[in-house]
């Protein structure tokens, strides 16, 4: 196969998230440029499918310290019950108690815990809640499960993610989320093929558009 | 026109971003900011949002307090009344009556009313394929290589694509695979055919071309595969959950052209796709 | 708390209307004594979902089960018991006890020694917490089921025993409470236990994330 084709694919490989954004951009362009078949109207109904957000919290890395984690996510609401979410997060692992006494196990870039995943979410409870005034806020409690990739300690591991979370729409477009996640993967940093559970408690804000 | 100018500056930004070797957190945030900024501009560029007022042709429309079947119904709009369509959230529309009542209605209940808008409508006569014509798809799959040199490797992939026809679509897929001492990734361009897209459970035929690269080899017995192109074909079953969401499971065969001979791999996978 | 809330009032209204209707039809039947007219009454079965609320009950006693991740160690199941008192509609106080069997850290297996005795491998705490309700409303499960639900912000202090430490720590977290029936509630708790711990000559503040689901009886 031609080299040029390979090169194009390699370039596109690093901009995978880009396709989500390009999709949104083009979808909106499509709505304006491609007039629907009925000749009399060119209708754009405002859509609210995607939300993009940031989150921060605490990550308990198994056998290591708890660290501050920051990340971004993008969610597509497929229907009232299901959504697909992409998460990317980072944390810097400081020296654990064991490493302080026995010597560090790895250094430099290996000390960065990076993880991304694709999750399927299920809205278990949809709700309407009030703060103190009479305005109703839409909310939901959801479960998530999915797969992804974790890089830590010089290893790159296939990761399962399970989680639970709660979101409230503070304003029509602004969502606040509280999440619990468990990242499960096998590691060889300490011990042989150890299945680790790394839990995270985080809070985040998303913008719905 | 102005739209295409803005689009080309966007693609310029995309190309610049692509040249960088790795996407770290700040680059990703920057990219998202670019996307977010481009969207309001694009919307503002088009005509000012028209007030979409329609006459209700459906027998009745129940307004819920939120976009979900559990939310209570607080108002019922009768046939012949006028409604203003405000927003759409996949299977729900936010409607406003002329006396100010605002609520959410199921897409299936407002289907006939929406016919003049040209939007795909959720009528039983509209097949899944026709509803999803001209739609974008995003999704991910998880699976395992069961045959060939990578047998036993876990793999996941994510994809984005477009479905221009009710029975055919294209997608770009990026995947990674993991085994005890093997790591690698692959990317492919796939074409999907779904001839019976009016069925809730329908078969899909996938053909594609791509390339695969091994990042870390096992120490004792290195693999025949290093960095190779492949062609792939497979079959999968799409199960439509609602109009915009699909659960699919399938089988894919890969033929890699290596230096010595053709390497064959098999992959089973299960995944989800969302359409918009 | 309130008996005269809207679902109750509507129920009373409908029951009243049915009574009036049946009375009227009965009277009509009596007047038209000669012509035997059978008036067919529509069976007005108004099934108004009357969601369970926490009315006059002040105390909740419950058991919970979940996971606890201990810093430098692994994630293990945790189980406990709690007693909750509703001071006002917005404020509640809770006392709880829980323990988790943490087991050895992976490096202990690798190094081949036990840094902790078995008794010290248990993470247990006695905690006093206050909860402040920030959201109240209803949650829907599918199309049919409705529950009153609340979101609380929780914070408290605790006495933790682990790894030969007996320290005072503090916690913060959130609770999502669903009122299942008039006497049963479900809590989904997420909290972070922060306490200063000394282990193999390293003294530091540790974060230990807990996720638990609890079932309470109201009384």
XYZ file of C-alpha atoms in Angstrom:
704
model
C 0.000 0.000 0.000
C 1.214 3.489 -0.705
C 3.331 5.337 1.807
C 1.214 8.465 1.481
C -1.824 6.624 2.773
C 0.074 5.365 5.803
C 1.328 8.851 6.553
C -2.131 10.332 6.478
C -3.438 7.664 8.826
C -0.552 8.243 11.231
C -1.197 11.964 11.338
C -4.863 11.387 11.997
C -4.048 8.838 14.692
C -2.896 11.549 17.079
C -5.928 13.659 16.610
C -8.573 11.129 17.467
C -10.401 13.499 19.809
C -10.366 15.944 16.938
C -12.888 13.803 15.094
C -15.455 14.410 17.803
C -15.009 18.159 17.424
C -14.844 18.031 13.681
C -18.012 16.043 13.714
C -19.810 18.692 15.721
C -18.412 21.459 13.540
C -19.371 19.715 10.339
C -22.737 18.628 11.645
C -23.596 22.250 12.276
C -22.156 23.251 8.904
C -24.197 20.469 7.315
C -27.357 21.816 8.838
C -26.735 25.207 7.287
C -25.372 24.102 3.932
C -27.416 21.021 3.179
C -30.966 22.207 2.879
C -33.462 19.450 3.695
C -35.444 18.007 0.834
C -38.667 19.998 1.456
C -38.040 23.162 -0.546
C -39.903 25.708 1.529
C -37.943 25.611 4.790
C -34.331 25.501 5.912
C -34.837 24.733 9.555
C -32.211 24.585 12.266
C -33.516 23.236 15.503
C -31.142 23.998 18.331
C -29.681 20.742 19.604
C -28.239 19.823 22.972
C -26.341 16.589 22.557
C -22.799 17.161 23.722
C -21.219 18.408 26.836
C -17.575 19.118 27.451
C -16.124 19.572 30.866
C -13.240 19.550 33.279
C -12.942 17.753 36.560
C -10.580 17.462 39.462
C -10.335 15.235 42.455
C -8.326 12.701 44.357
C -6.972 9.483 42.953
C -5.881 6.630 45.182
C -3.214 4.805 43.195
C -2.952 1.294 44.597
C 0.264 0.801 46.550
C 1.108 4.440 46.011
C 0.034 7.789 47.302
C -3.192 9.589 46.802
C -2.731 12.344 44.269
C -4.577 15.290 42.879
C -6.028 14.370 39.528
C -7.239 16.726 36.811
C -8.942 15.813 33.622
C -11.338 16.642 30.851
C -14.280 14.800 29.477
C -16.706 14.873 26.631
C -20.112 13.260 26.737
C -22.579 12.491 24.021
C -26.110 11.855 25.223
C -27.399 9.130 22.961
C -30.864 9.028 24.473
C -32.479 9.612 27.839
C -31.020 6.368 29.213
C -27.583 6.036 27.669
C -24.599 8.216 26.992
C -21.062 7.726 25.731
C -18.261 9.509 27.526
C -14.605 10.066 26.827
C -12.321 10.921 29.758
C -8.709 11.942 29.898
C -6.940 12.500 33.189
C -3.491 13.012 34.634
C -1.911 12.810 38.045
C 1.668 13.094 39.232
C 2.720 10.336 41.608
C 4.946 11.443 44.452
C 7.148 9.018 46.363
C 5.181 6.485 48.340
C 6.040 5.442 51.897
C 7.597 2.285 50.568
C 9.727 4.185 48.076
C 10.899 6.640 50.701
C 12.316 3.817 52.735
C 13.415 1.442 49.995
C 14.285 3.712 47.097
C 12.286 4.905 44.165
C 10.973 2.361 41.714
C 10.874 4.578 38.657
C 11.487 8.189 37.814
C 10.787 11.004 35.434
C 7.925 10.688 33.008
C 7.058 7.262 34.362
C 5.811 8.939 37.521
C 2.968 10.500 35.617
C -0.301 8.609 35.797
C -2.182 9.196 32.558
C -5.410 7.546 31.694
C -8.040 7.846 29.019
C -11.162 5.832 28.545
C -14.392 5.425 26.672
C -17.375 4.723 28.843
C -20.945 3.717 28.372
C -23.153 5.468 30.864
C -26.618 4.522 32.002
C -28.872 7.035 33.725
C -30.268 4.971 36.543
C -32.346 7.711 38.147
C -33.460 10.835 36.334
C -34.675 13.500 38.620
C -35.768 17.001 39.249
C -34.386 18.770 42.254
C -34.676 22.104 43.935
C -32.034 24.035 45.779
C -33.814 26.498 47.980
C -35.937 28.362 45.465
C -38.693 27.026 43.299
C -36.609 26.497 40.161
C -36.473 22.883 39.104
C -33.088 21.527 38.166
C -32.765 18.424 36.043
C -30.466 15.829 37.545
C -29.507 12.237 37.165
C -27.661 9.499 38.963
C -25.762 7.276 36.576
C -23.540 4.224 36.355
C -20.638 4.000 33.944
C -18.519 1.174 32.633
C -15.946 1.064 29.923
C -12.437 0.418 28.747
C -9.352 2.470 28.320
C -5.632 2.819 28.632
C -3.493 3.708 31.651
C 0.141 4.739 31.509
C 2.062 4.622 34.758
C 5.432 3.369 35.926
C 6.657 2.764 32.416
C 3.725 0.490 31.662
C 0.763 0.887 29.402
C -2.173 -1.236 30.461
C -5.601 -2.144 29.215
C -7.934 -0.781 31.839
C -11.498 -1.471 32.827
C -13.360 1.400 34.395
C -16.406 1.198 36.611
C -18.045 4.136 38.191
C -21.010 5.930 39.567
C -21.859 9.578 39.555
C -24.395 12.266 40.019
C -25.032 15.317 37.904
C -27.165 18.386 38.364
C -27.862 21.041 35.772
C -27.206 24.215 37.725
C -28.244 26.277 34.779
C -29.700 25.007 31.557
C -26.221 24.652 30.051
C -24.008 24.131 33.070
C -23.754 20.704 34.625
C -22.028 19.889 37.886
C -20.927 16.326 38.430
C -19.622 14.297 41.341
C -18.020 11.035 40.324
C -16.574 7.903 41.779
C -14.456 5.785 39.481
C -12.508 2.582 39.846
C -9.761 1.946 37.291
C -8.863 -1.713 37.159
C -5.769 -2.951 35.391
C -2.964 -5.453 35.751
C 0.461 -4.186 36.602
C 3.925 -5.577 37.083
C 5.500 -2.630 38.902
C 5.323 -4.301 42.279
C 4.732 -8.002 42.187
C 3.672 -10.173 39.310
C 0.605 -9.425 37.239
C -1.180 -7.708 40.058
C -4.735 -6.630 39.420
C -5.004 -3.134 40.859
C -7.988 -1.010 41.747
C -7.364 2.697 41.615
C -10.267 4.710 42.908
C -11.025 8.320 42.256
C -13.389 10.792 43.827
C -13.847 13.865 41.689
C -16.033 16.827 41.024
C -16.412 18.533 37.690
C -18.195 21.163 35.668
C -19.430 20.657 32.129
C -20.862 22.897 29.502
C -23.763 21.524 27.477
C -24.133 22.645 23.872
C -18.671 31.849 1.102
C -18.034 32.905 4.651
C -18.817 29.482 5.969
C -16.178 27.761 3.829
C -13.593 30.395 4.802
C -14.179 29.661 8.418
C -14.046 25.963 7.690
C -10.672 26.280 5.933
C -9.168 28.258 8.820
C -10.430 25.495 11.096
C -8.773 22.827 8.948
C -5.587 24.898 9.005
C -5.680 24.824 12.779
C -6.327 21.102 12.682
C -3.348 20.491 10.391
C -1.103 22.527 12.660
C -2.200 20.525 15.653
C -1.684 17.222 13.853
C 1.981 17.991 13.217
C 2.784 17.854 16.876
C 3.884 14.466 18.048
C 1.830 13.819 21.123
C -1.328 15.266 22.550
C -0.812 16.085 26.172
C -3.442 17.527 28.445
C -2.874 21.168 27.512
C -2.992 20.490 23.818
C -6.196 18.577 24.271
C -7.711 21.434 26.249
C -6.541 23.867 23.600
C -8.166 21.787 20.923
C -11.435 21.688 22.777
C -11.293 25.469 23.188
C -10.834 25.812 19.423
C -13.854 23.608 18.861
C -15.981 25.477 21.370
C -15.057 28.840 19.882
C -15.776 27.744 16.366
C -19.244 26.543 17.159
C -20.900 29.804 18.246
C -19.205 31.569 15.342
C -20.623 29.071 12.931
C -24.086 29.372 14.382
C -23.944 33.153 14.305
C -22.846 33.017 10.711
C -26.036 31.325 9.593
C -29.408 33.013 9.539
C -30.640 34.264 12.919
C -32.429 31.380 14.640
C -35.923 31.413 13.199
C -38.913 30.822 15.390
C -40.106 27.404 14.354
C -43.840 27.475 14.799
C -45.801 24.452 13.714
C -49.354 23.252 13.784
C -49.899 20.073 15.733
C -50.931 17.279 13.371
C -50.430 14.445 15.843
C -53.497 13.437 17.866
C -52.068 14.897 21.069
C -48.725 15.821 22.562
C -47.941 15.254 26.224
C -45.519 17.707 27.765
C -43.233 16.334 30.451
C -41.315 18.445 32.933
C -38.046 16.969 31.711
C -36.642 14.887 28.836
C -37.451 11.458 30.225
C -40.441 9.135 30.501
C -40.305 9.292 34.277
C -40.874 13.045 34.418
C -44.513 13.880 35.115
C -46.831 15.076 32.380
C -48.175 18.480 33.238
C -49.883 19.589 30.042
C -51.380 18.052 26.930
C -51.404 19.907 23.623
C -54.311 19.085 21.364
C -54.420 18.601 17.651
C -54.723 21.882 15.813
C -52.897 23.976 18.395
C -49.699 25.760 17.506
C -46.364 24.999 19.108
C -42.910 26.522 18.939
C -40.024 24.074 18.781
C -37.167 25.270 20.976
C -34.565 22.556 21.407
C -33.837 18.971 20.551
C -32.129 16.395 22.738
C -31.863 13.209 20.685
C -35.205 11.539 21.409
C -36.957 14.555 22.990
C -38.068 17.969 21.803
C -38.658 21.018 23.949
C -41.872 22.711 22.916
C -43.565 25.908 23.914
C -47.265 26.549 23.537
C -48.598 29.943 22.591
C -49.779 30.566 26.135
C -46.279 30.049 27.490
C -46.242 26.432 28.691
C -42.807 24.940 28.079
C -42.075 21.258 28.357
C -40.553 18.193 26.739
C -42.258 15.839 24.327
C -41.130 12.501 22.970
C -39.932 12.552 19.380
C -42.418 9.851 18.446
C -45.321 11.995 19.673
C -44.359 15.034 17.616
C -43.304 13.085 14.545
C -46.070 14.144 12.158
C -45.985 17.709 13.408
C -42.304 17.918 12.500
C -42.683 16.677 8.941
C -42.534 20.180 7.378
C -39.184 20.862 9.025
C -37.339 18.252 7.021
C -35.931 16.723 10.215
C -35.856 12.945 10.337
C -39.009 12.000 12.209
C -39.648 9.112 14.546
C -42.588 7.516 12.755
C -42.910 3.739 12.525
C -42.830 4.106 8.752
C -39.360 5.667 8.890
C -36.728 2.942 9.052
C -33.684 3.175 11.309
C -31.550 3.670 8.238
C -33.646 6.508 6.840
C -33.764 8.221 10.216
C -29.982 8.121 10.413
C -29.304 9.233 6.859
C -26.734 12.062 6.817
C -25.808 11.536 10.407
C -22.479 11.358 12.177
C -21.545 8.457 14.365
C -19.105 8.066 17.235
C -18.467 4.951 19.234
C -16.106 2.498 20.771
C -15.567 -1.242 20.749
C -13.841 -3.651 23.065
C -12.741 -7.102 22.109
C -10.098 -9.721 21.843
C -7.922 -11.096 19.108
C -8.699 -14.781 18.964
C -6.723 -15.982 15.986
C -3.265 -15.385 14.645
C -0.111 -14.091 16.275
C -1.949 -11.668 18.545
C -4.274 -14.313 19.904
C -5.225 -13.550 23.489
C -4.610 -9.808 23.225
C -7.246 -7.495 24.608
C -8.134 -4.669 22.331
C -10.314 -1.616 22.285
C -10.912 0.909 19.564
C -12.772 4.147 19.084
C -14.221 5.444 15.902
C -15.912 8.344 14.256
C -17.711 8.281 10.961
C -20.471 9.473 8.720
C -23.503 7.730 7.305
C -24.501 9.440 4.061
C -26.945 6.735 2.995
C -29.518 4.805 4.925
C -27.657 1.586 4.144
C -23.991 2.625 4.019
C -21.488 4.616 6.011
C -17.768 5.189 6.486
C -15.684 5.433 9.604
C -12.159 5.910 10.863
C -11.178 3.533 13.600
C -8.223 3.776 15.999
C -7.413 0.868 18.206
C -4.920 -0.425 20.701
C -4.147 -3.933 21.785
C -2.522 -5.313 24.904
C -1.077 -8.647 25.858
C 1.357 -9.683 28.559
C 4.386 -8.353 26.701
C 2.913 -7.067 23.463
C 1.642 -3.553 22.908
C 0.525 -2.040 19.686
C -1.979 0.072 17.871
C -3.826 0.094 14.601
C -5.926 2.392 12.528
C -8.239 1.652 9.685
C -10.666 3.226 7.305
C -13.835 1.154 7.124
C -16.908 1.094 4.937
C -20.040 -0.337 6.486
C -23.017 -1.746 4.644
C -26.286 -2.284 6.385
C -28.770 -3.497 3.778
C -31.630 -4.253 6.164
C -31.493 -1.139 8.268
C -35.243 -1.182 8.823
C -34.806 -4.090 11.231
C -34.160 -3.466 14.905
C -31.504 -6.157 14.830
C -29.728 -5.920 11.522
C -26.530 -7.321 10.013
C -23.656 -5.106 8.982
C -20.845 -5.953 6.591
C -17.572 -4.139 7.186
C -14.635 -3.849 4.832
C -11.600 -1.743 5.427
C -7.950 -0.997 4.932
C -5.489 0.134 7.524
C -2.167 -0.316 9.207
C -0.947 -1.863 12.411
C 2.189 -1.192 14.434
C 3.703 -3.130 17.317
C 5.203 -0.918 20.040
C 6.723 -3.594 22.205
C 7.658 -7.091 21.151
C 7.887 -10.179 23.340
C 11.502 -10.755 24.271
C 12.058 -14.369 23.384
C 9.976 -14.903 20.258
C 9.494 -11.691 18.327
C 6.378 -11.509 16.228
C 6.220 -11.602 12.491
C 4.219 -8.380 12.626
C 6.080 -5.139 13.088
C 4.553 -2.338 11.089
C 2.227 -3.607 8.434
C -0.741 -2.711 6.317
C -3.839 -4.789 6.369
C -7.180 -5.269 4.774
C -10.059 -6.272 6.948
C -13.531 -7.617 6.435
C -16.101 -8.725 8.899
C -19.687 -8.994 9.907
C -21.489 -7.634 12.894
C -25.015 -7.261 14.227
C -26.502 -3.886 15.074
C -29.150 -3.714 17.749
C -30.917 -0.352 17.831
C -31.714 0.941 21.299
C -33.837 3.944 20.466
C -33.219 5.726 17.211
C -29.764 7.107 17.893
C -27.985 4.388 19.771
C -26.696 1.026 18.678
C -25.207 -1.925 20.484
C -23.184 -4.056 18.134
C -21.208 -7.233 18.268
C -19.183 -8.815 15.548
C -16.294 -10.647 14.080
C -13.495 -9.175 12.021
C -10.748 -10.842 9.992
C -7.469 -9.078 9.313
C -4.994 -9.962 6.578
C -1.632 -8.332 7.111
C 0.928 -8.168 4.363
C 4.256 -8.834 6.033
C 7.706 -9.412 4.515
C 7.413 -13.186 4.531
C 3.815 -14.141 4.071
C 0.338 -12.952 4.864
C -0.459 -12.885 8.539
C -4.061 -13.503 9.496
C -5.752 -12.254 12.627
C -9.268 -12.634 13.966
C -11.035 -10.323 16.346
C -14.323 -10.549 18.203
C -15.762 -7.362 19.560
C -18.723 -5.705 21.214
C -19.330 -2.008 21.101
C -21.633 0.980 21.055
C -22.299 3.659 18.500
C -24.193 6.867 18.970
C -25.558 8.864 16.037
C -26.223 12.581 15.772
C -43.270 16.508 58.084
C -46.193 17.539 55.969
C -49.397 15.572 55.482
C -51.061 18.323 53.494
C -48.707 18.181 50.529
C -49.976 18.324 46.959
C -50.244 14.582 46.203
C -52.216 14.065 49.383
C -54.517 17.001 48.731
C -55.192 15.815 45.197
C -55.980 12.352 46.465
C -58.426 13.762 48.994
C -59.960 15.904 46.245
C -60.476 12.971 43.903
C -61.850 10.722 46.607
C -64.232 13.505 47.544
C -65.341 13.914 43.931
C -65.994 10.202 43.581
C -68.085 10.256 46.746
C -70.111 13.211 45.507
C -70.571 11.546 42.152
C -71.781 8.272 43.646
C -74.057 10.105 46.054
C -75.582 12.065 43.220
C -76.127 9.006 41.081
C -77.626 7.167 44.034
C -79.997 10.077 44.619
C -80.875 10.173 40.927
C -81.669 6.482 40.998
C -83.965 6.937 43.970
C -85.908 9.753 42.331
C -86.460 7.862 39.110
C -87.991 4.965 40.975
C -90.250 3.822 38.146
C -87.829 3.729 35.243
C -85.019 1.416 36.196
C -82.099 3.249 34.722
C -78.786 1.787 35.441
C -76.183 4.435 35.414
C -72.875 3.024 34.532
C -70.206 4.559 36.673
C -66.752 4.793 35.238
C -64.338 3.014 37.503
C -62.286 5.999 38.484
C -59.269 4.313 39.897
C -57.019 7.215 40.462
C -53.702 5.676 41.296
C -51.848 8.754 42.351
C -48.298 7.766 43.197
C -47.839 8.930 46.726
C -44.113 8.976 47.156
C -42.775 8.027 50.520
C -41.322 10.891 52.459
C -39.505 11.196 55.687
C -42.406 12.489 57.765
C -42.203 12.539 61.499
C -39.364 10.058 61.800
C -36.223 11.532 63.229
C -33.878 8.609 63.482
C -32.365 6.359 60.900
C -30.439 3.257 61.765
C -28.638 1.462 59.025
C -25.982 -0.864 57.771
C -23.656 -0.092 54.909
C -21.256 -1.941 52.683
C -18.770 -0.646 50.176
C -15.134 -0.216 49.196
C -12.344 1.628 50.927
C -9.061 2.488 49.224
C -6.240 2.939 51.693
C -3.277 5.049 50.604
C -0.201 2.900 49.929
C -2.378 -0.151 50.187
C -5.144 -1.657 48.144
C -8.900 -1.336 47.858
C -10.906 -3.578 50.126
C -14.496 -4.040 51.197
C -15.700 -2.020 54.156
C -18.771 -2.603 56.295
C -20.303 -0.595 59.034
C -23.292 0.643 60.930
C -24.643 4.149 61.419
C -27.228 6.069 63.323
C -28.520 9.299 61.875
C -30.587 11.993 63.568
C -32.473 14.667 61.617
C -32.002 17.858 63.564
C -33.920 20.013 61.126
C -35.139 19.320 57.623
C -31.788 20.513 56.285
C -29.358 19.364 58.915
C -28.592 15.918 60.208
C -26.019 14.399 62.512
C -24.628 10.921 62.294
C -22.469 8.600 64.284
C -21.006 5.549 62.629
C -18.549 2.728 63.025
C -16.938 0.767 60.220
C -14.024 -1.488 59.570
C -12.173 -2.853 56.607
C -9.694 -5.674 56.437
C -6.859 -4.090 54.498
C -4.449 -6.957 54.326
C -0.862 -6.739 53.253
C 0.450 -4.211 50.827
C 1.856 -5.679 47.641
C 5.367 -4.661 48.530
C 5.089 -6.638 51.749
C 4.467 -9.690 49.592
C 7.395 -8.818 47.383
C 9.816 -8.008 50.158
C 8.592 -11.069 51.939
C 8.015 -9.574 55.327
C 5.165 -8.381 57.427
C 5.417 -4.746 58.314
C 2.184 -4.913 60.217
C 0.697 -7.449 62.528
C -2.645 -8.843 61.528
C -4.536 -6.745 64.014
C -2.945 -3.595 62.646
C -4.030 -4.505 59.172
C -7.584 -3.580 60.016
C -8.707 -0.049 59.198
C -11.509 0.919 61.530
C -13.071 4.226 62.424
C -15.637 5.766 64.703
C -17.011 8.863 63.119
C -19.288 11.776 63.952
C -20.570 13.576 60.891
C -22.915 16.379 60.037
C -24.872 16.448 56.822
C -26.316 19.493 55.119
C -28.994 19.034 52.523
C -28.284 20.942 49.353
C -30.824 19.425 46.991
C -34.217 17.907 47.498
C -36.567 16.558 44.896
C -37.673 13.448 43.138
C -35.867 10.755 41.235
C -37.511 8.522 38.669
C -36.561 4.951 37.948
C -37.869 4.177 34.467
C -41.368 5.358 33.759
C -43.217 4.108 36.785
C -41.254 4.465 40.002
C -40.824 7.717 41.825
C -38.748 8.299 44.936
C -38.122 11.379 46.977
C -34.407 11.993 46.943
C -31.946 14.293 48.589
C -28.334 15.256 48.129
C -26.285 16.051 51.218
C -22.829 17.436 51.752
C -21.244 15.587 54.633
C -18.346 16.465 56.840
C -17.075 15.183 60.100
C -14.329 14.051 62.412
C -13.331 10.552 63.258
C -11.006 8.413 65.251
C -9.117 6.023 62.989
C -7.210 2.925 63.948
C -4.855 1.519 61.365
C -1.243 0.396 61.106
C -0.502 1.063 64.752
C -1.944 4.562 64.383
C -4.757 5.849 66.497
C -5.372 9.273 65.109
C -8.046 11.873 64.744
C -8.874 12.527 61.143
C -11.577 14.308 59.263
C -13.861 13.411 56.438
C -15.823 15.149 53.742
C -18.112 13.711 51.166
C -21.537 13.562 49.621
C -24.596 11.436 50.157
C -27.431 10.687 47.800
C -30.444 9.515 49.712
C -33.500 7.829 48.234
C -36.625 7.316 50.281
C -37.732 3.851 49.210
C -40.740 3.324 51.455
C -42.148 5.054 54.493
C -39.705 3.223 56.689
C -36.752 2.468 54.471
C -34.134 4.696 52.885
C -31.137 3.991 50.682
C -27.939 6.009 50.937
C -25.150 6.150 48.398
C -22.141 7.701 50.090
C -18.866 8.938 48.709
C -16.341 10.201 51.188
C -12.698 10.879 51.675
C -11.030 10.025 54.980
C -8.101 12.302 55.666
C -5.802 11.473 58.523
C -2.164 11.720 59.367
C -0.562 8.332 59.350
C 2.880 7.098 60.208
C 4.048 3.987 58.415
C 7.622 2.776 57.866
C 9.018 6.030 59.181
C 6.934 8.187 56.874
C 4.411 10.485 58.500
C 2.004 12.165 56.132
C -1.600 13.117 55.571
C -3.329 10.335 53.723
C -6.482 10.331 51.635
C -8.589 7.212 51.670
C -11.597 7.153 49.389
C -14.690 5.266 50.435
C -17.770 4.370 48.454
C -20.644 2.732 50.340
C -24.288 1.833 49.893
C -26.397 1.740 53.025
C -29.909 0.714 53.881
C -31.646 2.419 56.776
C -34.746 1.889 58.796
C -36.641 5.021 59.784
C -38.122 5.303 63.249
